[in-house]
Coordinates of N, CA and C in Angstrom, one line a residue:
M1 N 10.4 111.6 100.4 CA 9.9 110.5 99.5 C 9.8 109.2 100.2
R2 N 8.7 108.5 100.0 CA 8.5 107.2 100.6 C 8.9 106.1 99.6
T3 N 10.2 106.0 99.4 CA 10.7 105.0 98.5 C 10.2 103.6 98.9
W4 N 10.2 103.3 100.2 CA 9.8 102.0 100.7 C 8.4 101.7 100.3
L5 N 7.5 102.7 100.2 CA 6.2 102.4 99.8 C 6.1 102.1 98.4
K6 N 6.7 102.9 97.5 CA 6.7 102.6 96.1 C 7.3 101.2 95.8
N7 N 8.4 100.9 96.4 CA 9.1 99.6 96.2 C 8.1 98.5 96.6
L8 N 7.4 98.6 97.7 CA 6.5 97.6 98.2 C 5.3 97.4 97.2
R9 N 4.8 98.6 96.7 CA 3.7 98.5 95.7 C 4.2 97.8 94.5
L10 N 5.4 98.1 94.0 CA 5.9 97.5 92.8 C 6.2 96.0 93.0
S11 N 6.6 95.6 94.2 CA 6.9 94.2 94.5 C 5.6 93.4 94.4
K12 N 4.5 94.1 94.6 CA 3.2 93.4 94.5 C 2.6 93.5 93.0
N13 N 3.4 94.1 92.1 CA 3.0 94.3 90.7 C 1.7 95.1 90.6
L14 N 1.7 96.1 91.4 CA 0.5 97.1 91.4 C 0.9 98.4 90.8
T15 N 0.1 99.0 90.0 CA 0.3 100.3 89.6 C -0.3 101.3 90.6
Q16 N 0.0 102.5 90.5 CA -0.6 103.5 91.4 C -2.1 103.5 91.2
E17 N -2.5 103.4 89.9 CA -3.9 103.4 89.5 C -4.7 102.2 90.2
K18 N -4.1 101.0 90.1 CA -4.7 99.8 90.7 C -4.8 99.9 92.2
L19 N -3.7 100.3 92.8 CA -3.7 100.5 94.3 C -4.8 101.5 94.7
A20 N -4.8 102.6 94.0 CA -5.9 103.6 94.3 C -7.3 103.1 94.2
E21 N -7.5 102.3 93.2 CA -8.8 101.6 93.0 C -9.1 100.7 94.1
M22 N -8.1 99.9 94.5 CA -8.3 98.9 95.6 C -8.6 99.6 97.0
V23 N -8.0 100.8 97.2 CA -8.1 101.5 98.4 C -9.3 102.5 98.4
G24 N -9.7 102.9 97.3 CA -10.8 103.8 97.2 C -10.5 105.3 97.2
V25 N -9.3 105.6 96.7 CA -8.8 107.0 96.6 C -8.4 107.3 95.2
H26 N -8.2 108.5 94.9 CA -7.8 108.9 93.6 C -6.3 108.6 93.4
T27 N -5.9 108.3 92.2 CA -4.5 108.0 91.8 C -3.6 109.1 92.3
S28 N -4.0 110.3 92.2 CA -3.1 111.5 92.6 C -2.8 111.4 94.1
M29 N -3.7 110.9 94.9 CA -3.5 110.7 96.3 C -2.4 109.7 96.6
I30 N -2.4 108.6 95.9 CA -1.3 107.6 96.0 C 0.0 108.2 95.6
N31 N 0.0 109.0 94.5 CA 1.2 109.6 94.0 C 1.8 110.6 95.1
K32 N 0.9 111.4 95.7 CA 1.3 112.4 96.7 C 1.8 111.7 97.9
I33 N 1.2 110.6 98.3 CA 1.6 109.9 99.5 C 3.0 109.3 99.3
E34 N 3.2 108.7 98.1 CA 4.5 108.1 97.8 C 5.6 109.1 97.7
L35 N 5.3 110.3 97.2 CA 6.3 111.4 97.1 C 6.6 112.0 98.4
G36 N 5.7 111.8 99.4 CA 5.9 112.4 100.7 C 5.3 113.7 100.8
N37 N 4.5 114.1 99.8 CA 3.8 115.4 99.8 C 2.5 115.4 100.6
R38 N 2.0 114.2 101.0 CA 0.8 114.0 101.7 C 1.0 112.9 102.7
T39 N 0.4 113.1 103.9 CA 0.4 112.0 104.9 C -1.1 111.5 104.9
P40 N -1.3 110.2 104.7 CA -2.6 109.7 104.6 C -3.4 109.8 105.9
S41 N -4.7 109.8 105.8 CA -5.5 109.7 107.0 C -5.3 108.3 107.6
V42 N -5.7 108.1 108.8 CA -5.5 106.8 109.4 C -6.2 105.8 108.6
K43 N -7.5 106.1 108.2 CA -8.2 105.1 107.4 C -7.5 104.7 106.1
T44 N -7.0 105.7 105.4 CA -6.3 105.5 104.1 C -5.0 104.7 104.4
A45 N -4.3 105.1 105.5 CA -3.1 104.4 105.8 C -3.4 102.9 106.1
K46 N -4.5 102.6 106.8 CA -4.8 101.2 107.1 C -5.2 100.5 105.9
D47 N -6.0 101.2 105.0 CA -6.4 100.5 103.8 C -5.2 100.2 102.9
I48 N -4.3 101.1 102.7 CA -3.1 100.8 101.9 C -2.3 99.7 102.5
A49 N -2.1 99.7 103.9 CA -1.3 98.7 104.6 C -2.0 97.3 104.4
D50 N -3.3 97.3 104.5 CA -4.0 96.0 104.3 C -3.8 95.4 102.9
V51 N -3.8 96.3 101.9 CA -3.6 95.8 100.5 C -2.1 95.4 100.3
L52 N -1.2 96.1 100.8 CA 0.2 95.8 100.6 C 0.8 94.9 101.7
G53 N 0.2 94.7 102.8 CA 0.6 93.8 103.8 C 1.7 94.3 104.7
F54 N 1.5 95.5 105.3 CA 2.5 96.0 106.3 C 1.7 96.7 107.4
D55 N 2.4 97.0 108.4 CA 1.8 97.7 109.6 C 1.6 99.2 109.2
W56 N 0.3 99.6 109.3 CA 0.0 101.0 108.9 C 0.7 102.1 109.6
I57 N 1.1 101.7 110.8 CA 1.8 102.7 111.7 C 3.1 103.2 111.0
L58 N 3.7 102.5 110.1 CA 4.9 102.9 109.4 C 4.7 104.3 108.7
F59 N 3.5 104.6 108.3 CA 3.3 105.9 107.7 C 3.6 107.1 108.7
F60 N 3.5 106.8 110.0 CA 3.6 107.8 111.0 C 4.9 107.7 111.8
E61 N 5.8 106.8 111.4 CA 7.1 106.8 112.0 C 8.1 107.7 111.3
K62 N 8.6 108.7 111.9 CA 9.4 109.7 111.3 C 10.5 109.2 110.5
S63 N 11.2 108.2 111.0 CA 12.4 107.7 110.3 C 12.0 107.0 109.0
R64 N 10.8 106.5 108.8 CA 10.4 105.9 107.6 C 10.0 106.9 106.5
H65 N 9.7 108.1 106.8 CA 9.3 109.1 105.8 C 10.4 109.3 104.8
T66 N 11.6 109.2 105.1 CA 12.7 109.5 104.2 C 13.4 108.3 103.7
A67 N 13.0 107.1 104.2 CA 13.6 105.9 103.8 C 13.1 105.4 102.4

């Protein structure tokens, strides 16, 4: 589970639906990414990171996947 991602999204007062709309993916994709069931493509990772304001590489750092 990517608790860090959910917490960051919530700190920006964004719903999964709104983040999905801003990034251009389906809400279920955001849900799966937050749950750790899906690893985003590089493009999607960059888009999410741009919206939430973090380094997209965090998606691919093993230690962050369970944080």
